[in-house]
mmCIF file of C-alpha atoms and ligand atoms in Angstrom:
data_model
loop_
_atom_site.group_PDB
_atom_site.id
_atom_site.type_symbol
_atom_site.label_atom_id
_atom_site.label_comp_id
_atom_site.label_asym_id
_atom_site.label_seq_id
_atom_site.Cartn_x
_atom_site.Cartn_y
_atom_site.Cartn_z
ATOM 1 C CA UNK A 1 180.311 206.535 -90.498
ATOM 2 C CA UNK A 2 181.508 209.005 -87.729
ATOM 3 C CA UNK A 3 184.698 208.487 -86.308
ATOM 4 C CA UNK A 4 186.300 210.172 -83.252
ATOM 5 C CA UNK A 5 190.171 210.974 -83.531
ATOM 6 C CA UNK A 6 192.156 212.216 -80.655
ATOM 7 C CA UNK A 7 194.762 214.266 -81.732
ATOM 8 C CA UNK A 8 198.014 214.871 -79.670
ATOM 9 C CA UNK A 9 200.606 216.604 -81.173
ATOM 10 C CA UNK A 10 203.187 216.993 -78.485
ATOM 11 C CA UNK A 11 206.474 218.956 -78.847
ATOM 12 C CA UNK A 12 208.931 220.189 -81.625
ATOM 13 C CA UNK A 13 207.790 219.472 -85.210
ATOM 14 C CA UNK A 14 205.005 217.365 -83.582
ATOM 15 C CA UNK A 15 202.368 220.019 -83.915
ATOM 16 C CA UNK A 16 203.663 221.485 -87.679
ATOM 17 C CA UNK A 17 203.439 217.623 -88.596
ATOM 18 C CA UNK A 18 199.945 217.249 -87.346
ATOM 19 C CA UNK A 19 198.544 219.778 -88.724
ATOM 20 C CA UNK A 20 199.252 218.565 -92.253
ATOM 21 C CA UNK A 21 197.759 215.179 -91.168
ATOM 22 C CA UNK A 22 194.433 216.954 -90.132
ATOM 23 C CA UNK A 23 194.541 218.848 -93.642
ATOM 24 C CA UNK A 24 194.138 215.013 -95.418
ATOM 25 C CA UNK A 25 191.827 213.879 -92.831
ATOM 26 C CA UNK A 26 189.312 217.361 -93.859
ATOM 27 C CA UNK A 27 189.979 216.134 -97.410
ATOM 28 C CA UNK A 28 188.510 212.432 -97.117
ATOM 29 C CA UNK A 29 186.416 213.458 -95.059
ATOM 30 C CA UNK A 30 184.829 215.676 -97.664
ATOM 31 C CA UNK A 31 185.972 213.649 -100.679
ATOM 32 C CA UNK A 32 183.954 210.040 -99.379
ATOM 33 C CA UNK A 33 181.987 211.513 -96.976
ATOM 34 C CA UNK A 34 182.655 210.403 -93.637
ATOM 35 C CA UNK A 35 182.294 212.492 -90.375
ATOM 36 C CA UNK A 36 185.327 212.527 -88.313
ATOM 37 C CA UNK A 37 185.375 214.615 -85.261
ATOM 38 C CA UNK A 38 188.574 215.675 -83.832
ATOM 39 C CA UNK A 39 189.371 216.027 -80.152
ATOM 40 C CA UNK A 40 192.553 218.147 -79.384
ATOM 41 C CA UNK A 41 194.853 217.148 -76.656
ATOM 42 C CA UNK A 42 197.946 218.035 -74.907
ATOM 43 C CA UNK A 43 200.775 215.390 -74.499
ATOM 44 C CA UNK A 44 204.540 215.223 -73.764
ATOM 45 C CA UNK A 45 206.792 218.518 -72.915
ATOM 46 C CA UNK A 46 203.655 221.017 -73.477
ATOM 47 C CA UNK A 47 201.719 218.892 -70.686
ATOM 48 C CA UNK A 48 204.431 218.913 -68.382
ATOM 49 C CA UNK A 49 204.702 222.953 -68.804
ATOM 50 C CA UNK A 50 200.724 223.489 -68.731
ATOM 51 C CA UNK A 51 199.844 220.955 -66.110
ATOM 52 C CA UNK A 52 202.851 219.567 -64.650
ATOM 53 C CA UNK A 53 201.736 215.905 -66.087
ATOM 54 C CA UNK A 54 202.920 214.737 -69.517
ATOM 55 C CA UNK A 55 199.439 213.223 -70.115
ATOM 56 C CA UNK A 56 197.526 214.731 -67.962
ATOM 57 C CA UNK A 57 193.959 213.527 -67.078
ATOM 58 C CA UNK A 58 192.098 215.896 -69.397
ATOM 59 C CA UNK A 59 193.877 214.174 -72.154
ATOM 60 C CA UNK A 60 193.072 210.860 -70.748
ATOM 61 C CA UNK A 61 189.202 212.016 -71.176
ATOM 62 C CA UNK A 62 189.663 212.448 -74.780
ATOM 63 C CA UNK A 63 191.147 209.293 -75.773
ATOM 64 C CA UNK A 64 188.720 207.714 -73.486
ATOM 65 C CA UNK A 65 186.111 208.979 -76.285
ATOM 66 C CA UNK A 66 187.993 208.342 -79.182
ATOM 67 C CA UNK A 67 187.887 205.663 -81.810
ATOM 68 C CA UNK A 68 191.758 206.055 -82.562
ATOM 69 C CA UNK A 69 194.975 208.465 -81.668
ATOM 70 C CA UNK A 70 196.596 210.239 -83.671
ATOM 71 C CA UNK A 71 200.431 211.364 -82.227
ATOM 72 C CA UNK A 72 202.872 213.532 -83.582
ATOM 73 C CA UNK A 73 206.414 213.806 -81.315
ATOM 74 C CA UNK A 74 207.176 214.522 -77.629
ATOM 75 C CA UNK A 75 210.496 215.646 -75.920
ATOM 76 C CA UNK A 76 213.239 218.088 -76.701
ATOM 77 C CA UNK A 77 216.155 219.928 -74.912
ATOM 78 C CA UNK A 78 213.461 221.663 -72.721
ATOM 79 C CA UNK A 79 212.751 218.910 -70.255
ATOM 80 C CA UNK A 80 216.201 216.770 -71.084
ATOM 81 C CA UNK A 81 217.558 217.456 -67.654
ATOM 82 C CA UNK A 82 218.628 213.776 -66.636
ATOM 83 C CA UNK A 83 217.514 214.689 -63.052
ATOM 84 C CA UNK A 84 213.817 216.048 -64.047
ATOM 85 C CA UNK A 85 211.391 213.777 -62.442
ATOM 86 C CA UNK A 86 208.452 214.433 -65.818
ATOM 87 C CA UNK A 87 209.789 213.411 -69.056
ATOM 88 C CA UNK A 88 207.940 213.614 -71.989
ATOM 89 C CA UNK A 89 208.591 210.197 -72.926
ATOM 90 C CA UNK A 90 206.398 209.456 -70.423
ATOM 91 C CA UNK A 91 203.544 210.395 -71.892
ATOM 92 C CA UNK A 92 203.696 208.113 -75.187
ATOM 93 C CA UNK A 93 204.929 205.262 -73.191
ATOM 94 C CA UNK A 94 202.028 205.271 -70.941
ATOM 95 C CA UNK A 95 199.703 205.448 -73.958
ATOM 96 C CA UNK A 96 201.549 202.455 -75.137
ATOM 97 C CA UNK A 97 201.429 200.361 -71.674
ATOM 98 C CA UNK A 98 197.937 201.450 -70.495
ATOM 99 C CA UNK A 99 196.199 201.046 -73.691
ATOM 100 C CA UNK A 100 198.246 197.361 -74.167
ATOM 101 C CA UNK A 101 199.591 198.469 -76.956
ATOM 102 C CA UNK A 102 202.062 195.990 -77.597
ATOM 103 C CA UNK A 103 202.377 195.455 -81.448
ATOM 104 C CA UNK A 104 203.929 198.625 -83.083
ATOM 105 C CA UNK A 105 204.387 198.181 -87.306
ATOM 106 C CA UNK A 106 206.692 200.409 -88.753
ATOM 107 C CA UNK A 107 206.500 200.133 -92.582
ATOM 108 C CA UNK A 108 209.560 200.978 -94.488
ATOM 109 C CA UNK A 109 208.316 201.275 -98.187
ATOM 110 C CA UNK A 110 210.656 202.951 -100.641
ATOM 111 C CA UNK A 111 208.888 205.662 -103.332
ATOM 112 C CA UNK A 112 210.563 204.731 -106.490
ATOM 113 C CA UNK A 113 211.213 208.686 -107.274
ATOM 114 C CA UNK A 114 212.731 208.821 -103.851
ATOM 115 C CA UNK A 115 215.576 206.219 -104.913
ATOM 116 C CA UNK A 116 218.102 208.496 -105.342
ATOM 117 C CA UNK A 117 217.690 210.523 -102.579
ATOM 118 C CA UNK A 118 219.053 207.535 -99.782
ATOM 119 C CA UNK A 119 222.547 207.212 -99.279
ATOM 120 C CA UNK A 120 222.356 203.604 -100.328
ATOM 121 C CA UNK A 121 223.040 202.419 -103.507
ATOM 122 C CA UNK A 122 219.978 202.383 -105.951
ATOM 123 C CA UNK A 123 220.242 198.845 -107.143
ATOM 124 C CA UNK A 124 219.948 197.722 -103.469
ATOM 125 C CA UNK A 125 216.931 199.334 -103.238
ATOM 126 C CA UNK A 126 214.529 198.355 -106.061
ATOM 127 C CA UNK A 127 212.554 195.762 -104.477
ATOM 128 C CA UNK A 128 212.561 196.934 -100.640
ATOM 129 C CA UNK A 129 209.417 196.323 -99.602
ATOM 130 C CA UNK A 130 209.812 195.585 -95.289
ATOM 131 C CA UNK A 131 207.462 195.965 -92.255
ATOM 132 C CA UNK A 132 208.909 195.921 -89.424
ATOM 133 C CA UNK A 133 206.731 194.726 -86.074
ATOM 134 C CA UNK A 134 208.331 196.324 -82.891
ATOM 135 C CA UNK A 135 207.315 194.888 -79.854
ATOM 136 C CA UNK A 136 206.122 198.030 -78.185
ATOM 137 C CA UNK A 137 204.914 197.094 -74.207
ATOM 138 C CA UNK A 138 208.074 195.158 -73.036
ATOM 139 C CA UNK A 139 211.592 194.529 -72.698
ATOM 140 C CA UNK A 140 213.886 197.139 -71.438
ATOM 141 C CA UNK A 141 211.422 200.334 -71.530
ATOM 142 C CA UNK A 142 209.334 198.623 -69.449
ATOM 143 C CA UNK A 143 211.119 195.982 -67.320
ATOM 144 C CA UNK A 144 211.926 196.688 -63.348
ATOM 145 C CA UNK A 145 213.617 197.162 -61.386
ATOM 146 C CA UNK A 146 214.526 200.307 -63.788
ATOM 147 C CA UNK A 147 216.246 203.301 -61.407
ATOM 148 C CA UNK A 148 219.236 205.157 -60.545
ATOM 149 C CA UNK A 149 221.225 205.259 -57.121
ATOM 150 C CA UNK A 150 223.437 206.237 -55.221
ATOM 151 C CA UNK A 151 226.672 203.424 -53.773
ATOM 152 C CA UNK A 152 229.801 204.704 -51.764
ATOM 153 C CA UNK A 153 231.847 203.877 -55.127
ATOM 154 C CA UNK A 154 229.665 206.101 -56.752
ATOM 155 C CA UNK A 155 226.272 206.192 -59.140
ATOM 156 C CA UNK A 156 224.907 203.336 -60.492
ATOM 157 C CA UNK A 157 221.797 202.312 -62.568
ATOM 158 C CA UNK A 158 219.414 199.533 -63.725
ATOM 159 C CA UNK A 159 216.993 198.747 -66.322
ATOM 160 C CA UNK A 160 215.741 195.396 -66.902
ATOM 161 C CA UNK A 161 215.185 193.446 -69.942
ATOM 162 C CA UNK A 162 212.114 190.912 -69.548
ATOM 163 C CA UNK A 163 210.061 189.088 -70.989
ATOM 164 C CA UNK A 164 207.097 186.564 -70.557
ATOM 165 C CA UNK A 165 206.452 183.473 -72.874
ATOM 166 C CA UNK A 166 202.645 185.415 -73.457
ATOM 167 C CA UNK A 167 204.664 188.771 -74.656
ATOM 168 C CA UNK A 168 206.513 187.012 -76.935
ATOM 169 C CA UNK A 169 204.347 184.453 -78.258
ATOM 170 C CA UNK A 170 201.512 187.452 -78.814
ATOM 171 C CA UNK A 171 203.795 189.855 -80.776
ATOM 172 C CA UNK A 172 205.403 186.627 -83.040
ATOM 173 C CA UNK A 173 201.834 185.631 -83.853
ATOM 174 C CA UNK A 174 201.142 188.698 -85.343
ATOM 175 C CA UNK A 175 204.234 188.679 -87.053
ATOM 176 C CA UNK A 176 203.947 185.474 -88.325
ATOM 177 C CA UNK A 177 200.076 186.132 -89.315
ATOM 178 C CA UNK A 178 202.042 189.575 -91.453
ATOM 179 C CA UNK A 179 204.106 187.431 -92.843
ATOM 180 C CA UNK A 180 201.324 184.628 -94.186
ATOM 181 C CA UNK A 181 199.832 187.531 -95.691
ATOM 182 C CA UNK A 182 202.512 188.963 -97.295
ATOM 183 C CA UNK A 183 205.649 187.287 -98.617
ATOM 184 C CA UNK A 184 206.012 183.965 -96.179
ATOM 185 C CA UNK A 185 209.206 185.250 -94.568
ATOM 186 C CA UNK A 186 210.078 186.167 -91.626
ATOM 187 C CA UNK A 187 212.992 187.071 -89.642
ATOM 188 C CA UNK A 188 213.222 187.301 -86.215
ATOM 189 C CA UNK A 189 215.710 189.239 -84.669
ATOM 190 C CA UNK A 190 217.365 188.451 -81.168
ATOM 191 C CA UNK A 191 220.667 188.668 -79.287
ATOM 192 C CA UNK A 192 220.676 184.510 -78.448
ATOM 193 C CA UNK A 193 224.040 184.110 -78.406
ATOM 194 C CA UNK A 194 224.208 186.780 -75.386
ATOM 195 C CA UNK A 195 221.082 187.243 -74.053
ATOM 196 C CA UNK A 196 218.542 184.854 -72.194
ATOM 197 C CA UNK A 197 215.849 186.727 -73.330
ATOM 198 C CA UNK A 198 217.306 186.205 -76.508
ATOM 199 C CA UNK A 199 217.228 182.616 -75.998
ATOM 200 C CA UNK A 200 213.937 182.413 -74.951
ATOM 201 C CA UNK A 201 212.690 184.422 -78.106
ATOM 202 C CA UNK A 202 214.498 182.321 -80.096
ATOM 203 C CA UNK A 203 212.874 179.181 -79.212
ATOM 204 C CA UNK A 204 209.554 180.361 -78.924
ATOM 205 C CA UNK A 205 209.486 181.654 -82.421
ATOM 206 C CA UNK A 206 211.052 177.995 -83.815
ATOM 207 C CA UNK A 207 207.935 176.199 -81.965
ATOM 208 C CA UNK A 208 205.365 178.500 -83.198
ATOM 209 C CA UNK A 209 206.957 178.069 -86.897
ATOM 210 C CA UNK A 210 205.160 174.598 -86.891
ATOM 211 C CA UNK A 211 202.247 176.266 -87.090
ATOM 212 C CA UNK A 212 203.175 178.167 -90.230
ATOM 213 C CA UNK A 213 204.445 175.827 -92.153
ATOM 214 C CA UNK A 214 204.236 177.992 -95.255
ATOM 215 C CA UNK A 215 205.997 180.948 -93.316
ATOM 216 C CA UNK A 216 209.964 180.773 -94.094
ATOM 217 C CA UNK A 217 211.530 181.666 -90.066
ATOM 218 C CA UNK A 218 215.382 182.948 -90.196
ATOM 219 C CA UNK A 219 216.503 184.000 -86.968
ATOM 220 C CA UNK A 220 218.968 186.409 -86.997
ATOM 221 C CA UNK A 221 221.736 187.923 -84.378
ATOM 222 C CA UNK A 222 220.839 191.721 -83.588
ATOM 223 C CA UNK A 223 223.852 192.747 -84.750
ATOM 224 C CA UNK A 224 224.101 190.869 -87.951
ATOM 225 C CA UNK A 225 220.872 192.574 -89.020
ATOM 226 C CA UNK A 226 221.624 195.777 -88.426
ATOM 227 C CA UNK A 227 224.433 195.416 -91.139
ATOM 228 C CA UNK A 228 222.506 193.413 -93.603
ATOM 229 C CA UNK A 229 219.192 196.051 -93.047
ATOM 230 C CA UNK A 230 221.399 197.917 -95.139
ATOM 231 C CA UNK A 231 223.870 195.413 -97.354
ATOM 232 C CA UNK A 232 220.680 192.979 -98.710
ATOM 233 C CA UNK A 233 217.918 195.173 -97.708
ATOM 234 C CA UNK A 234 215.848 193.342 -100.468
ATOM 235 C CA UNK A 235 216.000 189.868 -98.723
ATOM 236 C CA UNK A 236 213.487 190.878 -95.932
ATOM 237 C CA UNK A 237 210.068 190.579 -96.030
ATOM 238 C CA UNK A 238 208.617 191.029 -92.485
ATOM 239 C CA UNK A 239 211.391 191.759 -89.538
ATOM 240 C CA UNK A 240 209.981 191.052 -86.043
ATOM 241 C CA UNK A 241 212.012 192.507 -82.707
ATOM 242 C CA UNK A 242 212.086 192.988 -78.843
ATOM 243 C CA UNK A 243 211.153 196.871 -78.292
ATOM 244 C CA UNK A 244 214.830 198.368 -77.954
ATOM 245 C CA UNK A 245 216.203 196.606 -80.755
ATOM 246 C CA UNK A 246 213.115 197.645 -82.968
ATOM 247 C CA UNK A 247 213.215 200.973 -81.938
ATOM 248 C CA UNK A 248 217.759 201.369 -83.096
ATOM 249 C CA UNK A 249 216.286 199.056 -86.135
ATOM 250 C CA UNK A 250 213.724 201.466 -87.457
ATOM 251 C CA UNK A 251 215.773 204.451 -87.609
ATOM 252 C CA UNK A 252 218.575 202.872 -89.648
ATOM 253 C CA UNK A 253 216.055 201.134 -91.968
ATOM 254 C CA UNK A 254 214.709 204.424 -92.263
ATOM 255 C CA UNK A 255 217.116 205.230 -94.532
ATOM 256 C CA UNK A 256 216.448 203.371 -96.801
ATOM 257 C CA UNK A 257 213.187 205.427 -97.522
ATOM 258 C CA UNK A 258 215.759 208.436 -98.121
ATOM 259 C CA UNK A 259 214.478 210.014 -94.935
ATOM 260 C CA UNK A 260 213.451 208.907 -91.126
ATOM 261 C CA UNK A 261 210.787 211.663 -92.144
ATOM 262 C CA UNK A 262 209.040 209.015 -94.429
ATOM 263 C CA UNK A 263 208.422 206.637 -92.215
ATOM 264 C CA UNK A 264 204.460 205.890 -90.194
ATOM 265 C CA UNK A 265 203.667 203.829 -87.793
ATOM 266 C CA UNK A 266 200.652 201.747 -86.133
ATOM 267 C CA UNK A 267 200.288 200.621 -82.322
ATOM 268 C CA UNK A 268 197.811 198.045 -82.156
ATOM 269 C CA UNK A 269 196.595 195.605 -79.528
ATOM 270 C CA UNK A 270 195.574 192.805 -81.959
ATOM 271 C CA UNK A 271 196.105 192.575 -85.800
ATOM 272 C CA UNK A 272 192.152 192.452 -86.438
ATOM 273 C CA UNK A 273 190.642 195.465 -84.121
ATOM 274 C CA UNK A 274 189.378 197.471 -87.150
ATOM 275 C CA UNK A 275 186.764 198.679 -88.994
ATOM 276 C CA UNK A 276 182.602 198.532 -87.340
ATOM 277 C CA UNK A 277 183.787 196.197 -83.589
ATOM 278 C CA UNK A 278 183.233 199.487 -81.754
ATOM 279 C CA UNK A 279 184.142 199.661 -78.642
ATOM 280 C CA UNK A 280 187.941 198.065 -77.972
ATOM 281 C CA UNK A 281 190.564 200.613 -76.932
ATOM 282 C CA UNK A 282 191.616 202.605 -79.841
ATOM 283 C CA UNK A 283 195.411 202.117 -81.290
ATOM 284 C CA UNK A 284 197.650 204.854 -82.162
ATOM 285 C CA UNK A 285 199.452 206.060 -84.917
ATOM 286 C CA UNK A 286 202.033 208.315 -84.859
ATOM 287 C CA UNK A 287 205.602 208.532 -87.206
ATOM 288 C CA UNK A 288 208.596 207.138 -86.051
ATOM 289 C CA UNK A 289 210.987 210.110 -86.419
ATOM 290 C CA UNK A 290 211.158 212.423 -83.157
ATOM 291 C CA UNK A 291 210.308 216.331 -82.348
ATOM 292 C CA UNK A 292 213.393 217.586 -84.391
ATOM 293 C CA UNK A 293 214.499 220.358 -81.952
ATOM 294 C CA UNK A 294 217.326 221.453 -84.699
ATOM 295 C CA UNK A 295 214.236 222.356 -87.072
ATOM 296 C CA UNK A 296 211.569 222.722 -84.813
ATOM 297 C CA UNK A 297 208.993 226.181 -85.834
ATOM 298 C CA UNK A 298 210.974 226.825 -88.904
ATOM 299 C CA UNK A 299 208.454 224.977 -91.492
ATOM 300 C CA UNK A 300 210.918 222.338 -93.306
ATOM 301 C CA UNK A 301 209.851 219.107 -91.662
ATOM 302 C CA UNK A 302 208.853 216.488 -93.686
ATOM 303 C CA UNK A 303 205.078 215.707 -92.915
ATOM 304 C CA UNK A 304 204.522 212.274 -95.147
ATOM 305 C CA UNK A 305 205.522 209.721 -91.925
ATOM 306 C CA UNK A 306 202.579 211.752 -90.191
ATOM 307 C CA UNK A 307 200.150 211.525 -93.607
ATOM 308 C CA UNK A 308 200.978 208.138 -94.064
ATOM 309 C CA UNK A 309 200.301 207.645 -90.208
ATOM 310 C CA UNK A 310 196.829 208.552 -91.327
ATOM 311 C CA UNK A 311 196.748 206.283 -93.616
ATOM 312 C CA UNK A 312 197.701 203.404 -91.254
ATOM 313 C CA UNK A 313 194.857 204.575 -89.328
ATOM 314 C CA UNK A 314 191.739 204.358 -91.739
ATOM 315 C CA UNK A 315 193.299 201.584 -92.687
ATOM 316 C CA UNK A 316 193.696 199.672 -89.763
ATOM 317 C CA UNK A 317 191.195 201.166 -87.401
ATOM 318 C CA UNK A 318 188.195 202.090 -89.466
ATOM 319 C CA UNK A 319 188.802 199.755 -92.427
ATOM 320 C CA UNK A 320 188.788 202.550 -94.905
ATOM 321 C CA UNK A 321 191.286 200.720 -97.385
ATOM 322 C CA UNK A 322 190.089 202.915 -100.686
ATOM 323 C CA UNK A 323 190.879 206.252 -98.772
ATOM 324 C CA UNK A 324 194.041 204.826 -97.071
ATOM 325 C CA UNK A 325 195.173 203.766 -101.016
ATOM 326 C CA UNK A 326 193.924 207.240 -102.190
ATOM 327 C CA UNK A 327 196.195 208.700 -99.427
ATOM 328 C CA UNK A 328 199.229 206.844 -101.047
ATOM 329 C CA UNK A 329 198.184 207.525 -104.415
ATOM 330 C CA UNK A 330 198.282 211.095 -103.771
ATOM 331 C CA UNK A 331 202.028 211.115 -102.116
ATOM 332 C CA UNK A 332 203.336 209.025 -104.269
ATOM 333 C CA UNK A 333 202.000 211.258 -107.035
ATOM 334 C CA UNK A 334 203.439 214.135 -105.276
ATOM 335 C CA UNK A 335 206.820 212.762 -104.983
ATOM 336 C CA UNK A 336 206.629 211.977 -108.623
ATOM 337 C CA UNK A 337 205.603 215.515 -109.612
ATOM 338 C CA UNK A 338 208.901 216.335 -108.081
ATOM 339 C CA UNK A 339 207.468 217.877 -104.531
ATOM 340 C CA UNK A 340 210.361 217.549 -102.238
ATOM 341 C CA UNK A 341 211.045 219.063 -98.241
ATOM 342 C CA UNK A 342 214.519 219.499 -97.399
ATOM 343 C CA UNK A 343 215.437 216.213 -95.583
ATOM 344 C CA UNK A 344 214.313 214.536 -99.336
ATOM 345 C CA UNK A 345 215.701 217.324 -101.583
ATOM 346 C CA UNK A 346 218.194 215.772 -103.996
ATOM 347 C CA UNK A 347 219.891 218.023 -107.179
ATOM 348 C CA UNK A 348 217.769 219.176 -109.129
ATOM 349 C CA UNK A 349 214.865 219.933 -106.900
ATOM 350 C CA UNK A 350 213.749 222.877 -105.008
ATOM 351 C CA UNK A 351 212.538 221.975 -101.216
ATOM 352 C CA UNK A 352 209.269 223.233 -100.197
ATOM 353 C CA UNK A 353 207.626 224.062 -96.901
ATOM 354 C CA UNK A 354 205.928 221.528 -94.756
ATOM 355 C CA UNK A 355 202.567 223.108 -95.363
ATOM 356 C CA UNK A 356 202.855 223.248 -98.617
ATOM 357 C CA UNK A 357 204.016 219.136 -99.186
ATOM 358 C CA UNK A 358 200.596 218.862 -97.092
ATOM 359 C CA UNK A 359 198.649 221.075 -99.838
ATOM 360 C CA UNK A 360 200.153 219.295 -102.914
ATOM 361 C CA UNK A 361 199.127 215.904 -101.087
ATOM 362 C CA UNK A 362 195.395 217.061 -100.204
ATOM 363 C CA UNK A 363 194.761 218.630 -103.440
ATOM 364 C CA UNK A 364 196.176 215.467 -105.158
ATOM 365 C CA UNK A 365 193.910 213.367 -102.973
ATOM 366 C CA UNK A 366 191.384 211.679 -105.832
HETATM 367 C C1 LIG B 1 210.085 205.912 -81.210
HETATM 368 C C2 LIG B 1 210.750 206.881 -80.281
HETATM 369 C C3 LIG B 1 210.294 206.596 -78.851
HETATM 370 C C4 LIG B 1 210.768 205.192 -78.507
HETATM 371 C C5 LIG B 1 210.740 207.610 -77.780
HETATM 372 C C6 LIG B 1 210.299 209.015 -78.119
HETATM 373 C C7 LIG B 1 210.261 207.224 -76.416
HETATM 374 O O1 LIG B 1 212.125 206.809 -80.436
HETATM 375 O O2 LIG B 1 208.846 205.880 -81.241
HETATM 376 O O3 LIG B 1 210.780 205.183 -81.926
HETATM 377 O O4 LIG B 1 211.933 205.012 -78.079
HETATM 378 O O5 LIG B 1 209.989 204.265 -78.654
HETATM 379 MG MG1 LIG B 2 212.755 205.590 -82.044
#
């Protein structure tokens, strides 16, 4: 099959990232011969500098002909000026919003050789096997009014956190559909005891339970999570969230992994859009760490949340499940071997560059 793949790799480590993801993707391509074309384009802080729009329309004309995105990282100190009226936020949140889409699954697998290099204790971390499903098109990114202004007692600002009985129930289906599939638990995460929105979640995902029957629901208090994401991170299965509280969620169960570097994730607008339905708008799959100004152009970062990204992708998108294993085979073999970057180094190990993790994990690639 030939499949079209926009590639964006935005700002920072974005583009050092991505280039280690197109490395695996020459690899399968070669390996179980497929044809996938790649179509370059320019997102985030590099779009606002070379067109003064951080997705400009040119880059809108290659996803229009793509069959899925791939995304590295946008932003950094560059454009941070709170009064700049571009950000390169912008860019991957109108992907998100235009291309609806709303269910974002951020895997947090743990590598067993990678035990010892998180900060949590190893016997905690045996059996952690969560995905976490981050509603990605609502809430408080999205919600207006959103703005900043000016009062006689001085500045004030807005954003809004909404949410409609179809955003909800859409996003807990496909969590509780994960969770059928998987384990049969669920949590669902929510701030009831504050929040209306909260409230609303809450009861939405307690009627829909009758129709999982099988599927064990615990709702759980925001706040509570957070501390047991890291007490009894064994005891979850699948963990489904409002977009802000996903988004603070991810990066501390990132951790767990040893490093937010480890850690993919898929955008999709339904659970089931893969493999031959051409044409549906394609989903996007980028890793959930950021542009990493701090090591940005110095060849350290951790490229696996990117390769694994790529994994998500054939996965999900083409239905390539033997070269999305293959993919994991390969890192996991790596890590094994005793391949480490820096942000994974623990004693005993010597880190290696970031295009050098991505040739051990191509040439591993069976
Ligand atoms: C993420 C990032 C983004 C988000 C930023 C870059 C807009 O933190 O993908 O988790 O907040 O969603
Ligand atoms: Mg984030």
């Amino acid at each position: 099959m030939d499949y079209k793949i926009a590639i964006l790799p935005g700002d920072g480590i974005g583009p050092e990232v991505i280039s280690e993801a197109v490395k695996i993707l020459k690899v399968i391509e070669k390996k179980y011969d497929h044809s996938f074309e790649l179509l370059d384009g320019i997102i985030g802080g590099a779009a606002i500098d070379k067109y003064a729009n951080p997705i400009p329309k040119e880059t809108l004309s290659v996803i229009d002909k793509s069959d899925a995105i791939l995304f590295g990282a946008v932003g950094g100190p560059k454009w941070d000026d709170p009064n700049a009226e571009l950000r390169p936020e912008d860019g991957i949140l109108f992907l998100r919003k235009s291309l609806n889409l709303f269910a974002n699954l951020r895997p947090i697998k743990i590598f067993k050789s990678l035990i010892d290099s998180s900060p949590i204790k190893s016997d905690l971390l045996n059996e952690v096997d969560i995905i976490v499903v981050r509603e990605l098109t609502g809430g408080l990114y999205f919600g207006s009014p959103k703005k900043r202004w000016v009062t006689a007692k001085g500045r004030k600002a807005v954003d809004t956190l909404i949410y409609s009985e179809s955003e909800i129930k859409r996003i807990l289906k496909v969590a509780f559909q994960l969770a059928s599939s998987r384990n049969q638990k669920l949590a669902s995460i929510d701030k009831a005891n504050v929040l209306e929105t909260g409230r609303l979640w809450r009861q939405i995902a307690t009627e829909m339970s009758k129709d999982y029957p099988n599927v064990n629901l615990e709702h759980i208090l925001v706040d509570n999570a957070s501390m047991q994401i890291i007490q009894n991170p064994y005891k979850f299965d699948v963990i489904v969230s409002e977009n802000t509280f996903g988004d603070i969620l991810t990066d501390e169960a990132s951790v767990l992994s040893g490093s937010m570097g480890m850690i993919p994730s898929a955008s999709l607008s339904s659970l089931n859009n893969n493999s031959n339905s051409k044409k549906i708008k394609p989903s996007l799959y980028e890793p959930i760490h950021g542009t990493a100004p701090d090591i940005a152009g110095k060849g350290i970062a951790n490229p696996i949340g990117m390769i694994l990204s790529v994994a998500l992708m054939l996965n999900y998108s083409f239905g390539l499940k033997v070269e999305a294993d293959a993919i994991y085979k390969s890192i996991n073999s790596s890590l094994s071997l005793g391949y480490r970057t820096k942000d994974i180094v623990s004693s005993g190990y010597e880190a290696i560059s970031t295009s050098k993790m991505g040739d051990i994990i191509s040439d591993a690639i069976e």
